[in-house]
Short mmCIF file of C-alpha atoms in Angstrom, two decimals:
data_model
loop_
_atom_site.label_atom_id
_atom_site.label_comp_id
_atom_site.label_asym_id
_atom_site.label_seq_id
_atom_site.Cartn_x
_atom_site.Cartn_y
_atom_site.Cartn_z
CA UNK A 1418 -6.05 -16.51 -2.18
CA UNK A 1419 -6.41 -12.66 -1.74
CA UNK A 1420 -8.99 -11.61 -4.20
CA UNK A 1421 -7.39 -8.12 -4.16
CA UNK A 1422 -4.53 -9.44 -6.16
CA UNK A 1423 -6.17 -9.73 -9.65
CA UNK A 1424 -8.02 -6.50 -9.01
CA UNK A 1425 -6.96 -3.38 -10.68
CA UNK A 1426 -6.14 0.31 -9.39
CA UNK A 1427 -9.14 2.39 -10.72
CA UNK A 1428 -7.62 5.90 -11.30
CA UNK A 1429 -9.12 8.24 -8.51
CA UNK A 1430 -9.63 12.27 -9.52
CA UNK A 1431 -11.58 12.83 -6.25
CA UNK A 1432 -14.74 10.92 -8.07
CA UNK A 1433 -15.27 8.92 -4.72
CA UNK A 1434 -15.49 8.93 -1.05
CA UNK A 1435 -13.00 7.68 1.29
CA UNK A 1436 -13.39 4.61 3.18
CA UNK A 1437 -15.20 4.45 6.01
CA UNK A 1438 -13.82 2.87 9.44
CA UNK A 1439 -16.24 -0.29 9.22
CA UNK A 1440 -14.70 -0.48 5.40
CA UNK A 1441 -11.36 -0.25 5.95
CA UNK A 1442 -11.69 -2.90 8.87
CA UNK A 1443 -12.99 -5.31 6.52
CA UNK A 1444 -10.04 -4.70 4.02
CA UNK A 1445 -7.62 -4.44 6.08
CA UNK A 1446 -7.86 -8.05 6.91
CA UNK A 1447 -7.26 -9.55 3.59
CA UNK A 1448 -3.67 -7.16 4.06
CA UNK A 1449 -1.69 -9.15 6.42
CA UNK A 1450 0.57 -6.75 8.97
CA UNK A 1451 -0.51 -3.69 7.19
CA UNK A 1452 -1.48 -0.81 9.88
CA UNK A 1453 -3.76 1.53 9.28
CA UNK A 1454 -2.42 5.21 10.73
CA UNK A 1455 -4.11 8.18 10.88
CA UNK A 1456 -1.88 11.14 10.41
CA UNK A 1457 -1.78 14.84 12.27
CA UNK A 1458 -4.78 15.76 9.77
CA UNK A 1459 -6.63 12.74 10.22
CA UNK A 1460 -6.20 11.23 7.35
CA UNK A 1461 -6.00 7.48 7.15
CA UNK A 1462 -3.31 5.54 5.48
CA UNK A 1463 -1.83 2.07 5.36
CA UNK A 1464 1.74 1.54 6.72
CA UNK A 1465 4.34 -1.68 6.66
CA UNK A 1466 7.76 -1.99 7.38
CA UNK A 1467 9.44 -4.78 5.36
CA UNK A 1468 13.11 -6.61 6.55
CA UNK A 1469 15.97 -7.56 4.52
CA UNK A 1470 19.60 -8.97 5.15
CA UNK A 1471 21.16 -5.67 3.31
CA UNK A 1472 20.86 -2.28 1.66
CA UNK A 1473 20.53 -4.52 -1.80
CA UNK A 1474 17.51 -6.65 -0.96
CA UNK A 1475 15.86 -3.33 -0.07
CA UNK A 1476 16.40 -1.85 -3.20
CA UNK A 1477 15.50 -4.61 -5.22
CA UNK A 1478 12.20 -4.23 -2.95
CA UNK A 1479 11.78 -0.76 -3.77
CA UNK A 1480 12.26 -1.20 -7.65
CA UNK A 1481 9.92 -4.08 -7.87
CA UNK A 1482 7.00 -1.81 -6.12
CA UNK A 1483 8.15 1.10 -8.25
CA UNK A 1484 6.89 -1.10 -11.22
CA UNK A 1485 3.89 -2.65 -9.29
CA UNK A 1486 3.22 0.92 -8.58
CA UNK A 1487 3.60 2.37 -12.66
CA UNK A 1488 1.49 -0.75 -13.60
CA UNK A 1489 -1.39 0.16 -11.47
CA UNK A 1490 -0.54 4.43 -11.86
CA UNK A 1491 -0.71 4.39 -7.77
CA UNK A 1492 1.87 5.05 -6.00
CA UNK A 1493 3.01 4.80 -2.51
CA UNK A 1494 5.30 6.76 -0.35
CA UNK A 1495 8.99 4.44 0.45
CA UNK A 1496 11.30 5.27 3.00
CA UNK A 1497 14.26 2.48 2.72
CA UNK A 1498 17.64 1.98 4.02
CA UNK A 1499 20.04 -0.83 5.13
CA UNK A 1500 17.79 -3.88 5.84
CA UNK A 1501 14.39 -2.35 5.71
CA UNK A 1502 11.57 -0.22 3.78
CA UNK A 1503 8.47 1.37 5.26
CA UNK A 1504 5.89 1.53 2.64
CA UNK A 1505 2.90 4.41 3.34
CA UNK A 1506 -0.05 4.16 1.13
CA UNK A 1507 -3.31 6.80 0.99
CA UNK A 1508 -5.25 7.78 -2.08
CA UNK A 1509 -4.25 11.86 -2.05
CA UNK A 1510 -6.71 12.52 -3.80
CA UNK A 1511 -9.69 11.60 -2.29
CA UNK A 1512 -7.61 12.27 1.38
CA UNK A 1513 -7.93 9.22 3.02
CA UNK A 1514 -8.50 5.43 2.30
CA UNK A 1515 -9.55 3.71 -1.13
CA UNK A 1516 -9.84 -0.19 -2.53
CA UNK A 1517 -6.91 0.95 -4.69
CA UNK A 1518 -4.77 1.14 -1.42
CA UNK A 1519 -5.58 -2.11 -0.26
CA UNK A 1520 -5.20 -3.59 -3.69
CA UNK A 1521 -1.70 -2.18 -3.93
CA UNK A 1522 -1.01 -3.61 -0.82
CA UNK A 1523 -2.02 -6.66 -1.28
CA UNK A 1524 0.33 -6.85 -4.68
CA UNK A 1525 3.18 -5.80 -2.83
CA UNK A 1526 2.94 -8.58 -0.21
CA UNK A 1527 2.98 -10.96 -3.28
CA UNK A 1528 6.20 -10.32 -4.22
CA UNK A 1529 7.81 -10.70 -0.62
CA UNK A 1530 6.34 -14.15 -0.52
CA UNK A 1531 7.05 -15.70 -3.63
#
């Protein structure tokens, strides 16, 4: 089981450092199909697109990680439409990549697979 489950999002004010790559290399493989992105500023985030059979199923998605996401006061960027949502996760904060990301995506895979 994926310790990162029963861990909790420690709130983030810029009191840390982000990731580095040998860090987020080991994380990233207790995140199944999560890809780690840098974007035009170089900044490092985590990135999954998830399928459904219809615009409902995807907003079902998207509520249930809006409350994964208030539970753990981290919250993710969604993009979602008929039959899919993209889910883009960074710590702003601290521009670039935390545990917290990693532990929210790790909570959000559990509730596709149960």
């Amino acid at each position: 089981m994926n310790d990162l489950i029963n861990k909790k999002c420690i709130p983030c004010e810029g009191s840390f450092p982000p990731l580095d790559l040998s860090e987020i290399h080991k994380y990233q493989k207790k995140v199944d199909g999560w890809e780690v992105k840098p974007n035009e500023k170089k900044i490092y985030f985590l990135e999954k697109k998830f399928k459904f059979k219809n615009f409902l199923d995807s907003q079902k998605f998207v509520n249930e990680v809006g409350k994964i996401s208030e539970n753990e006061s981290h919250h993710p960027d969604i993009l979602f439409g008929w039959g899919y949502a993209k889910i883009r996760i960074t710590t702003h904060a601290i521009e670039g990549l935390s545990e917290n990301d990693f532990i929210l995506a790790a909570k959000i895979d559990k509730i596709v697979n149960v």
